[in-house]
């Protein structure tokens, strides 16, 4: 009788490197499998990242102290380095189409997120999402190929590229 060898499952993790001298980096394991990351954008205002995945999801991953609430740009944007951290993962949006979520970006205050969501065969919508309320607004619909949304430095304007072909019948 030969014994079957069971290979351990691979785990996905994120490593947080803290910019303080003398503090060791922490390896944090995700609560669930997220698949292949296609894009990552760090928040300018608190300990969080936006991740788009090959599963066509947009995720918010926040670094949270075990003894505290979720980080807030208004309250305490930096997780405490000396405490134990965990990752909170939240699905913000998903698309049914291949390469369905792309180009996520943050507003300067960390309260708003913009990204492109493929909603049709030929185009993608520019989305604006308020993180606190989860309200989504379609800034530009998928009639055209919209890409690369970006907030201006003051956070008052959102710009994006749009490839538009007009071919009347």
Short mmCIF file of N, CA and C in Angstrom, two decimals:
data_model
loop_
_atom_site.label_atom_id
_atom_site.label_comp_id
_atom_site.label_asym_id
_atom_site.label_seq_id
_atom_site.Cartn_x
_atom_site.Cartn_y
_atom_site.Cartn_z
N UNK A 1 0.82 -1.19 0.00
CA UNK A 1 0.00 0.00 0.00
C UNK A 1 0.87 1.26 0.00
N UNK A 2 0.67 2.00 -1.01
CA UNK A 2 1.37 3.27 -1.05
C UNK A 2 0.47 4.35 -0.47
N UNK A 3 1.05 5.16 0.35
CA UNK A 3 0.26 6.26 0.93
C UNK A 3 0.22 7.42 -0.07
N UNK A 4 -0.96 7.96 -0.20
CA UNK A 4 -1.10 9.12 -1.08
C UNK A 4 -0.54 10.35 -0.37
N UNK A 5 0.19 11.11 -1.10
CA UNK A 5 0.70 12.35 -0.54
C UNK A 5 -0.26 13.47 -0.91
N UNK A 6 -0.65 14.21 0.08
CA UNK A 6 -1.55 15.33 -0.14
C UNK A 6 -0.74 16.61 -0.14
N UNK A 7 -0.83 17.33 -1.22
CA UNK A 7 -0.10 18.60 -1.30
C UNK A 7 -0.94 19.68 -0.64
N UNK A 8 -0.31 20.53 0.13
CA UNK A 8 -1.08 21.62 0.76
C UNK A 8 -1.58 22.60 -0.30
N UNK A 9 -2.72 23.18 -0.02
CA UNK A 9 -3.27 24.19 -0.93
C UNK A 9 -2.40 25.44 -0.86
N UNK A 10 -2.25 26.07 -2.00
CA UNK A 10 -1.52 27.34 -2.03
C UNK A 10 -2.39 28.41 -1.37
N UNK A 11 -1.78 29.32 -0.66
CA UNK A 11 -2.51 30.41 -0.01
C UNK A 11 -2.13 31.72 -0.67
N UNK A 12 -3.10 32.60 -0.76
CA UNK A 12 -2.83 33.94 -1.24
C UNK A 12 -2.61 34.82 -0.03
N UNK A 13 -1.70 35.77 -0.12
CA UNK A 13 -1.48 36.66 1.00
C UNK A 13 -1.02 38.01 0.49
N UNK A 14 -1.10 38.96 1.35
CA UNK A 14 -0.54 40.28 1.09
C UNK A 14 0.45 40.56 2.20
N UNK A 15 1.55 41.17 1.88
CA UNK A 15 2.52 41.54 2.89
C UNK A 15 2.50 43.04 3.05
N UNK A 16 2.33 43.48 4.26
CA UNK A 16 2.30 44.91 4.57
C UNK A 16 3.66 45.32 5.09
N UNK A 17 4.28 46.27 4.42
CA UNK A 17 5.55 46.81 4.88
C UNK A 17 5.28 48.17 5.51
N UNK A 18 5.60 48.27 6.78
CA UNK A 18 5.36 49.50 7.51
C UNK A 18 6.60 50.37 7.41
N UNK A 19 6.42 51.66 7.16
CA UNK A 19 7.52 52.56 6.91
C UNK A 19 8.16 53.10 8.18
N UNK A 20 8.05 52.35 9.28
CA UNK A 20 8.69 52.77 10.52
C UNK A 20 9.90 51.89 10.77
N UNK A 21 11.00 52.48 11.19
CA UNK A 21 12.20 51.71 11.47
C UNK A 21 11.95 50.79 12.66
N UNK A 22 12.46 49.59 12.56
CA UNK A 22 12.37 48.66 13.67
C UNK A 22 11.07 47.89 13.74
N UNK A 23 10.15 48.11 12.81
CA UNK A 23 8.88 47.39 12.82
C UNK A 23 8.93 46.34 11.71
N UNK A 24 8.76 45.09 12.08
CA UNK A 24 8.82 44.00 11.10
C UNK A 24 7.57 43.99 10.23
N UNK A 25 7.72 43.63 8.96
CA UNK A 25 6.53 43.53 8.11
C UNK A 25 5.63 42.40 8.59
N UNK A 26 4.35 42.55 8.34
CA UNK A 26 3.39 41.52 8.72
C UNK A 26 2.85 40.84 7.46
N UNK A 27 2.74 39.52 7.51
CA UNK A 27 2.12 38.79 6.41
C UNK A 27 0.66 38.56 6.75
N UNK A 28 -0.22 39.05 5.91
CA UNK A 28 -1.65 38.99 6.17
C UNK A 28 -2.32 38.08 5.15
N UNK A 29 -3.12 37.15 5.61
CA UNK A 29 -3.78 36.20 4.73
C UNK A 29 -5.19 36.70 4.42
N UNK A 30 -5.55 36.65 3.15
CA UNK A 30 -6.90 37.06 2.74
C UNK A 30 -7.94 36.07 3.24
N UNK A 31 -9.12 36.57 3.54
CA UNK A 31 -10.22 35.74 4.06
C UNK A 31 -10.74 34.76 3.02
N UNK A 32 -10.66 35.15 1.76
CA UNK A 32 -11.17 34.30 0.69
C UNK A 32 -10.25 34.43 -0.51
N UNK A 33 -10.32 33.46 -1.39
CA UNK A 33 -9.51 33.51 -2.60
C UNK A 33 -10.05 34.61 -3.51
N UNK A 34 -9.17 35.44 -4.03
CA UNK A 34 -9.61 36.51 -4.91
C UNK A 34 -9.16 36.29 -6.35
N UNK A 35 -8.36 35.26 -6.59
CA UNK A 35 -7.88 35.02 -7.94
C UNK A 35 -6.71 35.94 -8.27
N UNK A 36 -6.43 36.04 -9.53
CA UNK A 36 -5.29 36.84 -10.00
C UNK A 36 -5.62 38.33 -9.93
N UNK A 37 -4.75 39.09 -9.30
CA UNK A 37 -4.91 40.55 -9.27
C UNK A 37 -4.44 41.12 -10.60
N UNK A 38 -5.24 42.01 -11.18
CA UNK A 38 -4.85 42.64 -12.44
C UNK A 38 -4.43 44.09 -12.25
N UNK A 39 -4.85 44.71 -11.15
CA UNK A 39 -4.48 46.10 -10.89
C UNK A 39 -4.63 46.36 -9.40
N UNK A 40 -3.75 47.19 -8.87
CA UNK A 40 -3.79 47.54 -7.46
C UNK A 40 -3.56 49.05 -7.33
N UNK A 41 -4.40 49.73 -6.55
CA UNK A 41 -4.25 51.17 -6.33
C UNK A 41 -4.36 51.45 -4.83
N UNK A 42 -3.33 52.04 -4.26
CA UNK A 42 -3.32 52.35 -2.83
C UNK A 42 -4.09 53.63 -2.55
N UNK A 43 -4.81 53.64 -1.44
CA UNK A 43 -5.56 54.83 -1.05
C UNK A 43 -4.59 55.95 -0.64
N UNK A 44 -4.89 57.18 -1.06
CA UNK A 44 -4.06 58.31 -0.64
C UNK A 44 -4.42 58.79 0.77
N UNK A 45 -5.50 58.24 1.35
CA UNK A 45 -6.02 58.80 2.60
C UNK A 45 -6.08 57.82 3.77
N UNK A 46 -6.09 56.52 3.52
CA UNK A 46 -6.13 55.56 4.62
C UNK A 46 -5.55 54.21 4.20
N UNK A 47 -5.43 53.30 5.14
CA UNK A 47 -4.79 52.00 4.90
C UNK A 47 -5.73 51.07 4.14
N UNK A 48 -5.77 51.24 2.83
CA UNK A 48 -6.65 50.43 1.99
C UNK A 48 -6.10 50.40 0.57
N UNK A 49 -6.48 49.37 -0.16
CA UNK A 49 -6.13 49.27 -1.58
C UNK A 49 -7.37 48.85 -2.37
N UNK A 50 -7.42 49.29 -3.61
CA UNK A 50 -8.41 48.81 -4.57
C UNK A 50 -7.72 47.76 -5.41
N UNK A 51 -8.39 46.65 -5.64
CA UNK A 51 -7.83 45.57 -6.45
C UNK A 51 -8.86 45.16 -7.49
N UNK A 52 -8.43 45.16 -8.76
CA UNK A 52 -9.28 44.55 -9.78
C UNK A 52 -8.70 43.17 -10.05
N UNK A 53 -9.57 42.21 -10.33
CA UNK A 53 -9.13 40.83 -10.47
C UNK A 53 -9.50 40.26 -11.83
N UNK A 54 -8.88 39.14 -12.17
CA UNK A 54 -9.20 38.43 -13.40
C UNK A 54 -10.59 37.81 -13.33
N UNK A 55 -11.20 37.80 -12.14
CA UNK A 55 -12.58 37.34 -11.97
C UNK A 55 -13.58 38.47 -12.23
N UNK A 56 -13.07 39.59 -12.74
CA UNK A 56 -13.90 40.74 -13.10
C UNK A 56 -14.59 41.35 -11.89
N UNK A 57 -13.86 41.43 -10.79
CA UNK A 57 -14.37 42.05 -9.57
C UNK A 57 -13.50 43.24 -9.19
N UNK A 58 -14.12 44.21 -8.55
CA UNK A 58 -13.40 45.31 -7.93
C UNK A 58 -13.53 45.11 -6.43
N UNK A 59 -12.39 45.00 -5.76
CA UNK A 59 -12.38 44.75 -4.32
C UNK A 59 -11.78 45.93 -3.57
N UNK A 60 -12.29 46.15 -2.38
CA UNK A 60 -11.69 47.07 -1.43
C UNK A 60 -11.07 46.20 -0.34
N UNK A 61 -9.77 46.31 -0.16
CA UNK A 61 -9.08 45.57 0.89
C UNK A 61 -8.54 46.60 1.88
N UNK A 62 -9.02 46.51 3.12
CA UNK A 62 -8.60 47.45 4.16
C UNK A 62 -7.76 46.72 5.21
N UNK A 63 -6.71 47.39 5.66
CA UNK A 63 -5.86 46.87 6.72
C UNK A 63 -6.44 47.38 8.04
N UNK A 64 -6.91 46.46 8.86
CA UNK A 64 -7.65 46.83 10.07
C UNK A 64 -6.94 46.26 11.30
N UNK A 65 -6.80 47.08 12.33
CA UNK A 65 -6.27 46.58 13.60
C UNK A 65 -7.29 45.67 14.25
N UNK A 66 -6.83 44.59 14.87
CA UNK A 66 -7.75 43.65 15.52
C UNK A 66 -8.58 44.30 16.61
N UNK A 67 -8.04 45.32 17.23
CA UNK A 67 -8.76 45.94 18.37
C UNK A 67 -9.46 47.24 17.99
N UNK A 68 -9.58 47.54 16.70
CA UNK A 68 -10.19 48.81 16.30
C UNK A 68 -11.20 48.61 15.18
N UNK A 69 -11.94 49.65 14.92
CA UNK A 69 -12.86 49.66 13.79
C UNK A 69 -12.07 49.79 12.50
N UNK A 70 -12.80 49.75 11.39
CA UNK A 70 -12.17 49.93 10.09
C UNK A 70 -11.54 51.31 10.01
N UNK A 71 -10.45 51.46 9.23
CA UNK A 71 -9.82 52.76 9.09
C UNK A 71 -10.76 53.76 8.41
N UNK A 72 -10.65 55.00 8.79
CA UNK A 72 -11.47 56.04 8.21
C UNK A 72 -10.58 57.23 7.85
N UNK A 73 -10.68 57.75 6.63
CA UNK A 73 -9.86 58.91 6.27
C UNK A 73 -10.09 60.10 7.20
N UNK A 74 -11.30 60.23 7.74
CA UNK A 74 -11.60 61.37 8.60
C UNK A 74 -11.14 61.15 10.04
N UNK A 75 -11.24 59.93 10.54
CA UNK A 75 -10.98 59.65 11.94
C UNK A 75 -9.49 59.35 12.19
N UNK A 76 -9.03 58.21 11.75
CA UNK A 76 -7.65 57.79 11.99
C UNK A 76 -7.20 57.00 10.77
N UNK A 77 -6.58 57.67 9.80
CA UNK A 77 -6.30 57.02 8.52
C UNK A 77 -5.24 55.92 8.56
N UNK A 78 -4.40 55.90 9.58
CA UNK A 78 -3.29 54.96 9.61
C UNK A 78 -3.55 53.86 10.62
N UNK A 79 -3.47 52.61 10.20
CA UNK A 79 -3.60 51.49 11.14
C UNK A 79 -2.39 51.49 12.06
N UNK A 80 -2.58 51.08 13.26
CA UNK A 80 -1.50 51.07 14.24
C UNK A 80 -0.51 49.96 13.92
N UNK A 81 0.75 50.33 13.69
CA UNK A 81 1.77 49.37 13.28
C UNK A 81 2.09 48.37 14.38
N UNK A 82 1.99 48.80 15.62
CA UNK A 82 2.37 47.91 16.71
C UNK A 82 1.30 46.89 17.06
N UNK A 83 0.10 47.04 16.53
CA UNK A 83 -0.96 46.09 16.83
C UNK A 83 -1.06 45.06 15.70
N UNK A 84 -1.74 43.97 15.99
CA UNK A 84 -1.94 42.92 15.02
C UNK A 84 -2.97 43.38 13.99
N UNK A 85 -2.68 43.14 12.73
CA UNK A 85 -3.56 43.60 11.66
C UNK A 85 -4.24 42.42 10.98
N UNK A 86 -5.39 42.70 10.37
CA UNK A 86 -6.10 41.72 9.55
C UNK A 86 -6.59 42.46 8.31
N UNK A 87 -7.02 41.71 7.33
CA UNK A 87 -7.54 42.28 6.09
C UNK A 87 -9.05 42.14 6.04
N UNK A 88 -9.74 43.23 5.77
CA UNK A 88 -11.18 43.18 5.49
C UNK A 88 -11.33 43.34 3.98
N UNK A 89 -12.02 42.41 3.37
CA UNK A 89 -12.21 42.43 1.92
C UNK A 89 -13.69 42.60 1.60
N UNK A 90 -13.97 43.55 0.70
CA UNK A 90 -15.35 43.82 0.31
C UNK A 90 -15.43 43.92 -1.21
N UNK A 91 -16.38 43.23 -1.82
CA UNK A 91 -16.60 43.34 -3.26
C UNK A 91 -17.40 44.62 -3.51
N UNK A 92 -16.82 45.53 -4.30
CA UNK A 92 -17.49 46.78 -4.61
C UNK A 92 -18.35 46.67 -5.87
N UNK A 93 -17.87 45.92 -6.85
CA UNK A 93 -18.62 45.77 -8.10
C UNK A 93 -18.05 44.58 -8.86
N UNK A 94 -18.82 44.12 -9.84
CA UNK A 94 -18.37 43.04 -10.71
C UNK A 94 -18.99 43.22 -12.09
N UNK A 95 -18.39 42.55 -13.06
CA UNK A 95 -18.89 42.61 -14.44
C UNK A 95 -19.00 41.19 -14.97
N UNK A 96 -19.94 40.99 -15.87
CA UNK A 96 -20.13 39.69 -16.52
C UNK A 96 -19.16 39.50 -17.69
N UNK A 97 -18.50 40.56 -18.11
CA UNK A 97 -17.68 40.53 -19.32
C UNK A 97 -16.21 40.29 -18.99
N UNK A 98 -15.49 39.67 -19.93
CA UNK A 98 -14.05 39.47 -19.78
C UNK A 98 -13.36 40.83 -19.72
N UNK A 99 -12.35 40.94 -18.87
CA UNK A 99 -11.67 42.22 -18.63
C UNK A 99 -12.69 43.28 -18.24
N UNK A 100 -13.63 42.89 -17.38
CA UNK A 100 -14.79 43.70 -17.07
C UNK A 100 -14.59 44.87 -16.13
N UNK A 101 -13.57 44.82 -15.29
CA UNK A 101 -13.29 45.93 -14.37
C UNK A 101 -11.86 46.39 -14.61
N UNK A 102 -11.67 47.69 -14.77
CA UNK A 102 -10.31 48.19 -15.03
C UNK A 102 -10.16 49.61 -14.50
N UNK A 103 -8.92 50.03 -14.42
CA UNK A 103 -8.52 51.41 -14.13
C UNK A 103 -9.09 52.01 -12.84
N UNK A 104 -9.10 51.29 -11.72
CA UNK A 104 -9.64 51.91 -10.50
C UNK A 104 -8.72 53.03 -10.01
N UNK A 105 -9.34 54.09 -9.47
CA UNK A 105 -8.57 55.19 -8.90
C UNK A 105 -9.33 55.78 -7.72
N UNK A 106 -8.61 56.46 -6.86
CA UNK A 106 -9.15 57.06 -5.63
C UNK A 106 -9.28 58.57 -5.78
N UNK A 107 -10.24 59.14 -5.10
CA UNK A 107 -10.27 60.59 -4.93
C UNK A 107 -9.23 60.92 -3.86
N UNK A 108 -8.82 62.16 -3.82
CA UNK A 108 -7.78 62.58 -2.87
C UNK A 108 -8.17 62.34 -1.42
N UNK A 109 -9.46 62.50 -1.09
CA UNK A 109 -9.90 62.33 0.29
C UNK A 109 -10.20 60.88 0.64
N UNK A 110 -10.11 59.96 -0.33
CA UNK A 110 -10.32 58.55 -0.07
C UNK A 110 -11.78 58.15 0.10
N UNK A 111 -12.70 59.06 -0.17
CA UNK A 111 -14.12 58.75 0.00
C UNK A 111 -14.79 58.26 -1.28
N UNK A 112 -14.18 58.56 -2.42
CA UNK A 112 -14.76 58.21 -3.72
C UNK A 112 -13.79 57.33 -4.50
N UNK A 113 -14.35 56.47 -5.34
CA UNK A 113 -13.59 55.60 -6.22
C UNK A 113 -14.20 55.72 -7.61
N UNK A 114 -13.35 55.75 -8.62
CA UNK A 114 -13.84 55.70 -9.99
C UNK A 114 -13.13 54.55 -10.69
N UNK A 115 -13.81 53.96 -11.68
CA UNK A 115 -13.25 52.82 -12.40
C UNK A 115 -14.07 52.62 -13.66
N UNK A 116 -13.58 51.74 -14.53
CA UNK A 116 -14.32 51.39 -15.74
C UNK A 116 -14.91 50.00 -15.57
N UNK A 117 -16.16 49.87 -16.01
CA UNK A 117 -16.86 48.58 -15.94
C UNK A 117 -17.41 48.27 -17.34
N UNK A 118 -16.99 47.14 -17.87
CA UNK A 118 -17.47 46.73 -19.19
C UNK A 118 -18.91 46.25 -19.03
N UNK A 119 -19.82 46.89 -19.75
CA UNK A 119 -21.25 46.57 -19.67
C UNK A 119 -21.82 46.09 -20.99
N UNK A 120 -21.00 46.09 -22.03
CA UNK A 120 -21.48 45.65 -23.34
C UNK A 120 -20.29 45.10 -24.12
N UNK A 121 -20.58 44.54 -25.28
CA UNK A 121 -19.53 43.93 -26.10
C UNK A 121 -18.48 44.94 -26.55
N UNK A 122 -18.91 46.16 -26.81
CA UNK A 122 -18.00 47.13 -27.41
C UNK A 122 -17.57 48.28 -26.51
N UNK A 123 -18.20 48.45 -25.37
CA UNK A 123 -17.87 49.63 -24.58
C UNK A 123 -17.77 49.37 -23.10
N UNK A 124 -17.33 50.40 -22.40
CA UNK A 124 -17.24 50.31 -20.94
C UNK A 124 -17.73 51.62 -20.33
N UNK A 125 -18.37 51.49 -19.18
CA UNK A 125 -18.89 52.64 -18.45
C UNK A 125 -17.84 53.18 -17.49
N UNK A 126 -17.85 54.47 -17.26
CA UNK A 126 -17.06 55.06 -16.18
C UNK A 126 -17.99 55.15 -14.98
N UNK A 127 -17.57 54.54 -13.89
CA UNK A 127 -18.38 54.48 -12.67
C UNK A 127 -17.78 55.37 -11.59
N UNK A 128 -18.64 55.91 -10.76
CA UNK A 128 -18.24 56.70 -9.60
C UNK A 128 -18.95 56.08 -8.40
N UNK A 129 -18.18 55.71 -7.38
CA UNK A 129 -18.74 55.01 -6.23
C UNK A 129 -18.34 55.74 -4.94
N UNK A 130 -19.33 56.01 -4.10
CA UNK A 130 -19.08 56.60 -2.78
C UNK A 130 -18.93 55.45 -1.80
N UNK A 131 -17.75 55.33 -1.18
CA UNK A 131 -17.46 54.16 -0.35
C UNK A 131 -18.33 54.05 0.90
N UNK A 132 -18.68 55.16 1.51
CA UNK A 132 -19.45 55.11 2.75
C UNK A 132 -20.88 54.63 2.51
N UNK A 133 -21.48 55.07 1.41
CA UNK A 133 -22.89 54.73 1.15
C UNK A 133 -23.05 53.61 0.11
N UNK A 134 -21.97 53.23 -0.57
CA UNK A 134 -22.01 52.26 -1.66
C UNK A 134 -22.87 52.70 -2.84
N UNK A 135 -23.16 54.00 -2.94
CA UNK A 135 -23.96 54.48 -4.08
C UNK A 135 -23.07 54.58 -5.32
N UNK A 136 -23.60 54.07 -6.44
CA UNK A 136 -22.87 54.06 -7.71
C UNK A 136 -23.56 54.97 -8.70
N UNK A 137 -22.76 55.72 -9.44
CA UNK A 137 -23.27 56.61 -10.48
C UNK A 137 -22.54 56.29 -11.77
N UNK A 138 -23.29 56.13 -12.85
CA UNK A 138 -22.68 55.95 -14.16
C UNK A 138 -22.37 57.34 -14.70
N UNK A 139 -21.09 57.65 -14.83
CA UNK A 139 -20.65 58.95 -15.32
C UNK A 139 -20.74 59.00 -16.84
N UNK A 140 -20.33 57.90 -17.48
CA UNK A 140 -20.43 57.77 -18.94
C UNK A 140 -20.83 56.32 -19.22
N UNK A 141 -21.87 56.12 -20.03
CA UNK A 141 -22.35 54.75 -20.24
C UNK A 141 -21.47 54.01 -21.24
N UNK A 142 -21.79 52.75 -21.48
CA UNK A 142 -20.95 51.87 -22.29
C UNK A 142 -21.20 51.98 -23.79
N UNK A 143 -21.78 53.09 -24.23
CA UNK A 143 -21.96 53.31 -25.67
C UNK A 143 -20.62 53.46 -26.38
N UNK A 144 -19.60 53.85 -25.62
CA UNK A 144 -18.27 54.06 -26.18
C UNK A 144 -17.24 53.37 -25.30
N UNK A 145 -16.02 53.31 -25.79
CA UNK A 145 -14.93 52.68 -25.04
C UNK A 145 -14.27 53.74 -24.15
N UNK A 146 -14.69 53.79 -22.90
CA UNK A 146 -14.17 54.77 -21.94
C UNK A 146 -13.10 54.12 -21.09
N UNK A 147 -12.01 54.84 -20.83
CA UNK A 147 -10.89 54.29 -20.06
C UNK A 147 -10.25 55.36 -19.18
N UNK A 148 -9.42 54.89 -18.26
CA UNK A 148 -8.49 55.70 -17.46
C UNK A 148 -9.12 56.89 -16.72
N UNK A 149 -10.15 56.66 -15.89
CA UNK A 149 -10.66 57.79 -15.11
C UNK A 149 -9.60 58.28 -14.13
N UNK A 150 -9.63 59.58 -13.85
CA UNK A 150 -8.65 60.16 -12.94
C UNK A 150 -9.23 61.43 -12.31
N UNK A 151 -9.08 61.54 -11.00
CA UNK A 151 -9.51 62.74 -10.29
C UNK A 151 -8.42 63.80 -10.39
N UNK A 152 -8.83 65.07 -10.45
CA UNK A 152 -7.84 66.14 -10.43
C UNK A 152 -7.27 66.25 -9.01
N UNK A 153 -6.15 66.92 -8.82
CA UNK A 153 -5.52 66.98 -7.49
C UNK A 153 -6.42 67.54 -6.38
N UNK A 154 -7.34 68.42 -6.72
CA UNK A 154 -8.25 68.97 -5.70
C UNK A 154 -9.47 68.10 -5.48
N UNK A 155 -9.68 67.11 -6.32
CA UNK A 155 -10.81 66.20 -6.18
C UNK A 155 -12.13 66.78 -6.65
N UNK A 156 -12.10 67.87 -7.41
CA UNK A 156 -13.33 68.50 -7.88
C UNK A 156 -13.80 67.96 -9.23
N UNK A 157 -12.86 67.43 -10.02
CA UNK A 157 -13.20 67.00 -11.37
C UNK A 157 -12.72 65.57 -11.61
N UNK A 158 -13.45 64.88 -12.47
CA UNK A 158 -13.09 63.53 -12.90
C UNK A 158 -12.92 63.57 -14.41
N UNK A 159 -11.77 63.14 -14.90
CA UNK A 159 -11.56 63.10 -16.35
C UNK A 159 -11.33 61.66 -16.77
N UNK A 160 -11.51 61.39 -18.06
CA UNK A 160 -11.30 60.05 -18.60
C UNK A 160 -11.15 60.14 -20.10
N UNK A 161 -10.59 59.09 -20.69
CA UNK A 161 -10.48 59.00 -22.14
C UNK A 161 -11.74 58.31 -22.68
N UNK A 162 -12.13 58.71 -23.89
CA UNK A 162 -13.28 58.08 -24.52
C UNK A 162 -13.03 57.95 -26.02
N UNK A 163 -12.98 56.70 -26.51
CA UNK A 163 -12.83 56.45 -27.95
C UNK A 163 -14.22 56.39 -28.55
N UNK A 164 -14.50 57.35 -29.42
CA UNK A 164 -15.86 57.47 -29.98
C UNK A 164 -15.81 57.40 -31.48
N UNK A 165 -16.55 56.47 -32.02
CA UNK A 165 -16.67 56.33 -33.46
C UNK A 165 -18.13 56.55 -33.83
N UNK A 166 -18.34 57.53 -34.66
CA UNK A 166 -19.71 57.81 -35.10
C UNK A 166 -19.86 57.28 -36.52
N UNK A 167 -20.71 56.30 -36.68
CA UNK A 167 -20.95 55.69 -37.99
C UNK A 167 -22.45 55.63 -38.22
N UNK A 168 -23.01 56.72 -38.70
CA UNK A 168 -24.47 56.70 -38.91
C UNK A 168 -24.86 55.66 -39.96
N UNK A 169 -26.05 55.06 -39.81
CA UNK A 169 -26.48 54.01 -40.75
C UNK A 169 -26.74 54.52 -42.14
#
